[in-house]
Amino acid sequence: MTIRISLACALSAWCISANAQTIKTVPFKDGVHAYAVIEPEQKPRAILVMFIGGDGNLNLVQRGSLSGINLLIRMRPALEAAGMKLLYVDISDRQFSRSDAEYARSVGKMIEQENSEKLPVFVAGISRGSISAANVASRVPVSGMILLSAVTGSTYDGTVRDAPVADISAPSLLLIHNRDACVSSRSESALRSFARDMKKSSSTVIVLEGGSDEGIGAGRAAACHPKSYHGFSGIDTNVADTIVKWISSVTK
C-alpha cells in the first residue's frame, strides 16, 4: 500500500489512496473524523453518504482501506456501476453519539469537501446507521434520505426519532425486510408511524422479501447480524437496484 500526503485533500485533511479508495479526514475536536471515498469510473450522478450499523467503527485510519460485511459495503460494486460516488463515514472510539448535532455538522463538512460538482447528495444508513442518517438529514441540506432496517425500537444508541424529525424535509426511502427479527427494527407499523411523522418529507416505504439468514451469532444478536434478514442477506443486488431506481425518480 502506498501512503502519501496530497494537497488535493486540502490543508485540513490527509489522504491514503489504496485499491481505488481514498481515506480522508475532517478536523473534529482534538482529532479527526475519517471517511472513505469511492469514485465511480464514469462521471458521478450523485453522492451517497453511507452509515453502517453496529458501533459504526470502520477503523479506516488504522486499516488504510474500507472492508466489512455490512450491506452498504457489500453493495459497493453495484452502486459504483450505477455511477454513485460513495462516502463511508467512520465512527472511531465512540467519539460522539450518532444523534449529536456536532456529528451532523462534521458530516456536513465532508459533503462540502467532496461536492465541488454540486451533485445531488443522499444519506443512507442501515440499522443503527439509520440514526446517523436521520440526524444528518434533519440538520444538513440533502437531496434525499434512505433508511434500511431503521432503528425504531430503543437501543443504547437511541432511535431514528432522536433526530428532530419535523425538520427532515428531503424525500425519504424506508426499506424493511418482511422477516427482519431484530427487536430494534422489526416493526413495520413503527416504521410507517415514523414516516407519517416526517410531515415535510415525501416518504416511500418498501417491504422486501427473499434472501437468507445465515444464523451467525446467538440469541437476539443473531437476528441483528449483517448476514441475517435484518441485513438483507442474499438480496444485495435487489436492494441496490431499489435504491438506484428511487434516486433516479427523485432527481429527474
Short mmCIF file of C-alpha atoms in Angstrom, two decimals:
data_model
loop_
_atom_site.label_atom_id
_atom_site.label_comp_id
_atom_site.label_asym_id
_atom_site.label_seq_id
_atom_site.Cartn_x
_atom_site.Cartn_y
_atom_site.Cartn_z
CA MET A 1 0.00 0.00 0.00
CA THR A 2 1.28 3.43 -0.93
CA ILE A 3 0.78 6.21 1.60
CA ARG A 4 1.24 9.80 0.57
CA ILE A 5 0.16 13.29 1.58
CA SER A 6 -1.90 15.09 -1.05
CA LEU A 7 -2.65 18.79 -1.30
CA ALA A 8 -5.76 17.82 -3.24
CA CYS A 9 -7.28 16.83 0.08
CA ALA A 10 -6.99 20.42 1.31
CA LEU A 11 -4.74 21.69 4.06
CA SER A 12 -7.01 20.43 6.83
CA ALA A 13 -7.15 16.82 5.64
CA TRP A 14 -4.84 13.93 4.80
CA CYS A 15 -5.41 11.08 2.40
CA ILE A 16 -4.41 7.44 1.94
CA SER A 17 -5.05 6.02 -1.53
CA ALA A 18 -5.47 2.25 -1.86
CA ASN A 19 -7.49 -0.09 -4.07
CA ALA A 20 -9.42 2.75 -5.76
CA GLN A 21 -10.32 4.16 -2.36
CA THR A 22 -9.26 7.35 -0.66
CA ILE A 23 -9.34 7.72 3.11
CA LYS A 24 -9.84 11.34 4.14
CA THR A 25 -10.48 13.26 7.32
CA VAL A 26 -12.03 16.47 8.55
CA PRO A 27 -10.96 18.09 11.84
CA PHE A 28 -13.02 17.13 14.86
CA LYS A 29 -12.44 18.33 18.43
CA ASP A 30 -8.83 17.39 19.27
CA GLY A 31 -8.58 14.83 16.49
CA VAL A 32 -10.10 13.92 13.14
CA HIS A 33 -13.25 12.32 11.72
CA ALA A 34 -12.43 9.86 8.94
CA TYR A 35 -14.33 8.74 5.87
CA ALA A 36 -13.66 6.68 2.75
CA VAL A 37 -14.33 7.99 -0.76
CA ILE A 38 -15.12 5.65 -3.66
CA GLU A 39 -15.24 7.27 -7.10
CA PRO A 40 -17.13 5.53 -9.93
CA GLU A 41 -15.32 5.01 -13.22
CA GLN A 42 -17.80 7.20 -15.06
CA LYS A 43 -18.86 10.73 -14.20
CA PRO A 44 -20.78 10.52 -10.89
CA ARG A 45 -24.50 11.18 -10.98
CA ALA A 46 -24.98 11.56 -7.22
CA ILE A 47 -23.22 11.24 -3.88
CA LEU A 48 -24.29 8.58 -1.39
CA VAL A 49 -23.14 9.16 2.20
CA MET A 50 -23.16 5.79 3.94
CA PHE A 51 -23.53 4.92 7.64
CA ILE A 52 -23.07 1.27 8.60
CA GLY A 53 -24.75 -0.27 11.63
CA GLY A 54 -23.32 -1.67 14.84
CA ASP A 55 -20.84 0.63 16.54
CA GLY A 56 -20.09 2.28 13.19
CA ASN A 57 -16.34 1.75 13.54
CA LEU A 58 -14.76 1.13 10.13
CA ASN A 59 -11.26 1.65 11.56
CA LEU A 60 -10.31 3.47 8.36
CA VAL A 61 -7.23 5.32 9.59
CA GLN A 62 -5.62 2.21 11.06
CA ARG A 63 -6.54 -0.15 8.19
CA GLY A 64 -6.00 2.33 5.40
CA SER A 65 -8.88 0.85 3.42
CA LEU A 66 -12.58 0.02 3.55
CA SER A 67 -13.70 -3.53 4.31
CA GLY A 68 -16.54 -5.35 6.03
CA ILE A 69 -19.67 -7.47 5.57
CA ASN A 70 -22.24 -4.75 6.15
CA LEU A 71 -24.84 -4.44 3.37
CA LEU A 72 -23.74 -0.91 2.48
CA ILE A 73 -20.23 -2.22 1.85
CA ARG A 74 -21.46 -5.33 0.05
CA MET A 75 -23.47 -3.12 -2.34
CA ARG A 76 -20.44 -1.04 -3.26
CA PRO A 77 -19.81 -2.66 -6.70
CA ALA A 78 -23.45 -2.29 -7.80
CA LEU A 79 -23.67 1.31 -6.62
CA GLU A 80 -20.34 2.21 -8.24
CA ALA A 81 -21.56 0.69 -11.51
CA ALA A 82 -24.66 2.87 -11.27
CA GLY A 83 -22.50 6.00 -11.12
CA MET A 84 -22.69 6.72 -7.41
CA LYS A 85 -19.85 8.48 -5.62
CA LEU A 86 -19.74 6.81 -2.21
CA LEU A 87 -18.67 8.29 1.12
CA TYR A 88 -18.42 5.83 4.02
CA VAL A 89 -18.40 7.65 7.35
CA ASP A 90 -16.36 6.21 10.22
CA ILE A 91 -17.03 6.40 13.95
CA SER A 92 -13.91 5.52 15.89
CA ASP A 93 -13.61 5.14 19.66
CA ARG A 94 -17.15 6.40 20.29
CA GLN A 95 -16.14 9.99 19.54
CA PHE A 96 -19.74 11.10 19.66
CA SER A 97 -23.34 9.95 19.69
CA ARG A 98 -24.95 9.24 16.33
CA SER A 99 -27.65 11.81 17.12
CA ASP A 100 -25.31 14.66 18.15
CA ALA A 101 -25.66 17.93 16.24
CA GLU A 102 -21.86 18.20 16.20
CA TYR A 103 -21.65 14.82 14.49
CA ALA A 104 -24.06 16.02 11.78
CA ARG A 105 -22.00 19.17 11.26
CA SER A 106 -18.86 17.07 10.84
CA VAL A 107 -20.56 15.01 8.13
CA GLY A 108 -21.71 18.27 6.55
CA LYS A 109 -18.04 19.28 6.25
CA MET A 110 -17.29 16.01 4.47
CA ILE A 111 -20.09 16.63 1.99
CA GLU A 112 -18.90 20.19 1.36
CA GLN A 113 -15.34 18.94 0.86
CA GLU A 114 -16.42 16.29 -1.66
CA ASN A 115 -19.15 18.04 -3.63
CA SER A 116 -17.40 20.62 -5.76
CA GLU A 117 -19.56 19.43 -8.68
CA LYS A 118 -22.78 20.26 -6.78
CA LEU A 119 -24.20 16.77 -7.22
CA PRO A 120 -27.39 15.57 -5.53
CA VAL A 121 -26.48 14.20 -2.09
CA PHE A 122 -28.25 11.30 -0.40
CA VAL A 123 -27.64 9.93 3.08
CA ALA A 124 -28.11 6.20 3.66
CA GLY A 125 -27.99 4.31 6.94
CA ILE A 126 -28.72 0.73 7.92
CA SER A 127 -29.69 -0.46 11.40
CA ARG A 128 -28.00 1.87 13.91
CA GLY A 129 -26.59 3.75 10.93
CA SER A 130 -30.17 4.90 10.29
CA ILE A 131 -29.87 7.06 13.42
CA SER A 132 -26.89 8.83 11.84
CA ALA A 133 -28.63 9.28 8.50
CA ALA A 134 -31.77 10.73 10.09
CA ASN A 135 -29.67 13.07 12.22
CA VAL A 136 -27.74 14.39 9.21
CA ALA A 137 -30.89 14.69 7.06
CA SER A 138 -32.52 16.81 9.76
CA ARG A 139 -29.59 19.25 10.03
CA VAL A 140 -27.75 19.30 6.68
CA PRO A 141 -29.24 20.11 3.25
CA VAL A 142 -29.53 16.82 1.32
CA SER A 143 -31.48 15.62 -1.70
CA GLY A 144 -32.85 12.52 -0.01
CA MET A 145 -32.61 10.05 2.86
CA ILE A 146 -32.50 6.25 2.66
CA LEU A 147 -33.07 4.18 5.79
CA LEU A 148 -32.69 0.39 5.81
CA SER A 149 -33.83 -1.65 8.81
CA ALA A 150 -34.32 1.65 10.61
CA VAL A 151 -33.97 1.58 14.38
CA THR A 152 -37.45 2.46 15.61
CA GLY A 153 -37.15 0.45 18.84
CA SER A 154 -34.85 1.56 21.64
CA THR A 155 -31.11 0.78 21.67
CA TYR A 156 -28.28 2.30 23.71
CA ASP A 157 -27.56 4.42 20.63
CA GLY A 158 -31.15 5.69 20.63
CA THR A 159 -33.56 5.58 17.69
CA VAL A 160 -34.26 7.48 14.48
CA ARG A 161 -36.68 9.61 16.49
CA ASP A 162 -33.77 11.18 18.39
CA ALA A 163 -33.30 13.43 15.38
CA PRO A 164 -35.57 16.47 15.03
CA VAL A 165 -37.91 14.50 12.77
CA ALA A 166 -40.06 17.51 11.96
CA ASP A 167 -37.03 19.13 10.29
CA ILE A 168 -36.50 16.32 7.77
CA SER A 169 -37.80 17.75 4.51
CA ALA A 170 -35.96 15.74 1.85
CA PRO A 171 -37.71 12.78 0.19
CA SER A 172 -37.13 9.53 2.06
CA LEU A 173 -36.95 5.85 1.14
CA LEU A 174 -37.55 3.43 4.02
CA LEU A 175 -36.71 -0.24 3.42
CA ILE A 176 -37.61 -3.11 5.74
CA HIS A 177 -37.38 -6.90 5.28
CA ASN A 178 -40.59 -8.82 5.93
CA ARG A 179 -38.65 -11.38 8.01
CA ASP A 180 -36.50 -8.95 10.00
CA ALA A 181 -36.48 -10.33 13.55
CA CYS A 182 -34.17 -7.72 15.08
CA VAL A 183 -36.03 -6.26 18.05
CA SER A 184 -34.99 -2.68 17.25
CA SER A 185 -36.21 -2.65 13.63
CA ARG A 186 -38.73 -5.43 13.03
CA SER A 187 -41.91 -3.38 13.46
CA GLU A 188 -43.33 -2.28 10.12
CA SER A 189 -46.06 -0.31 11.90
CA ALA A 190 -43.44 1.66 13.87
CA LEU A 191 -41.61 2.42 10.63
CA ARG A 192 -44.79 3.65 8.95
CA SER A 193 -45.57 5.77 12.01
CA PHE A 194 -42.12 7.35 11.74
CA ALA A 195 -42.75 8.04 8.04
CA ARG A 196 -46.04 9.79 8.86
CA ASP A 197 -44.33 11.96 11.45
CA MET A 198 -41.90 13.30 8.84
CA LYS A 199 -44.60 15.69 7.72
CA LYS A 200 -42.30 17.71 5.44
CA SER A 201 -40.88 14.62 3.72
CA SER A 202 -42.40 12.61 0.89
CA SER A 203 -41.81 9.09 2.21
CA THR A 204 -41.80 5.76 0.39
CA VAL A 205 -41.92 2.56 2.47
CA ILE A 206 -40.93 -0.66 0.70
CA VAL A 207 -41.11 -4.13 2.27
CA LEU A 208 -38.58 -6.51 0.71
CA GLU A 209 -38.64 -10.32 0.71
CA GLY A 210 -36.28 -13.18 -0.04
CA GLY A 211 -32.64 -13.75 0.72
CA SER A 212 -31.27 -15.85 3.54
CA ASP A 213 -30.41 -15.85 7.22
CA GLU A 214 -27.01 -17.40 7.88
CA GLY A 215 -27.69 -17.67 11.60
CA ILE A 216 -24.43 -16.07 12.68
CA GLY A 217 -24.20 -15.38 16.40
CA ALA A 218 -26.54 -16.35 19.19
CA GLY A 219 -29.74 -15.07 20.73
CA ARG A 220 -31.02 -11.58 19.98
CA ALA A 221 -27.71 -10.52 18.42
CA ALA A 222 -28.04 -13.11 15.64
CA ALA A 223 -31.28 -11.52 14.42
CA CYS A 224 -29.48 -8.18 14.02
CA HIS A 225 -26.38 -9.54 12.26
CA PRO A 226 -25.38 -8.10 8.84
CA LYS A 227 -25.82 -11.55 7.28
CA SER A 228 -29.38 -12.00 8.55
CA TYR A 229 -32.68 -10.85 7.08
CA HIS A 230 -32.11 -7.66 9.08
CA GLY A 231 -29.03 -7.07 6.91
CA PHE A 232 -30.86 -8.06 3.68
CA SER A 233 -28.51 -11.02 3.26
CA GLY A 234 -28.71 -12.61 -0.18
CA ILE A 235 -30.61 -9.78 -1.88
CA ASP A 236 -27.85 -7.18 -2.15
CA THR A 237 -28.46 -6.58 -5.86
CA ASN A 238 -32.20 -6.17 -5.36
CA VAL A 239 -31.64 -3.62 -2.60
CA ALA A 240 -29.09 -1.70 -4.69
CA ASP A 241 -31.44 -1.66 -7.69
CA THR A 242 -34.29 -0.39 -5.49
CA ILE A 243 -32.11 2.44 -4.18
CA VAL A 244 -30.80 3.44 -7.61
CA LYS A 245 -34.29 3.47 -9.15
CA TRP A 246 -35.61 5.59 -6.30
CA ILE A 247 -32.73 8.07 -6.60
CA SER A 248 -33.46 8.32 -10.33
CA SER A 249 -37.12 9.03 -9.59
CA VAL A 250 -36.39 11.92 -7.23
CA THR A 251 -33.62 13.52 -9.31
CA LYS A 252 -35.45 13.78 -12.63
#
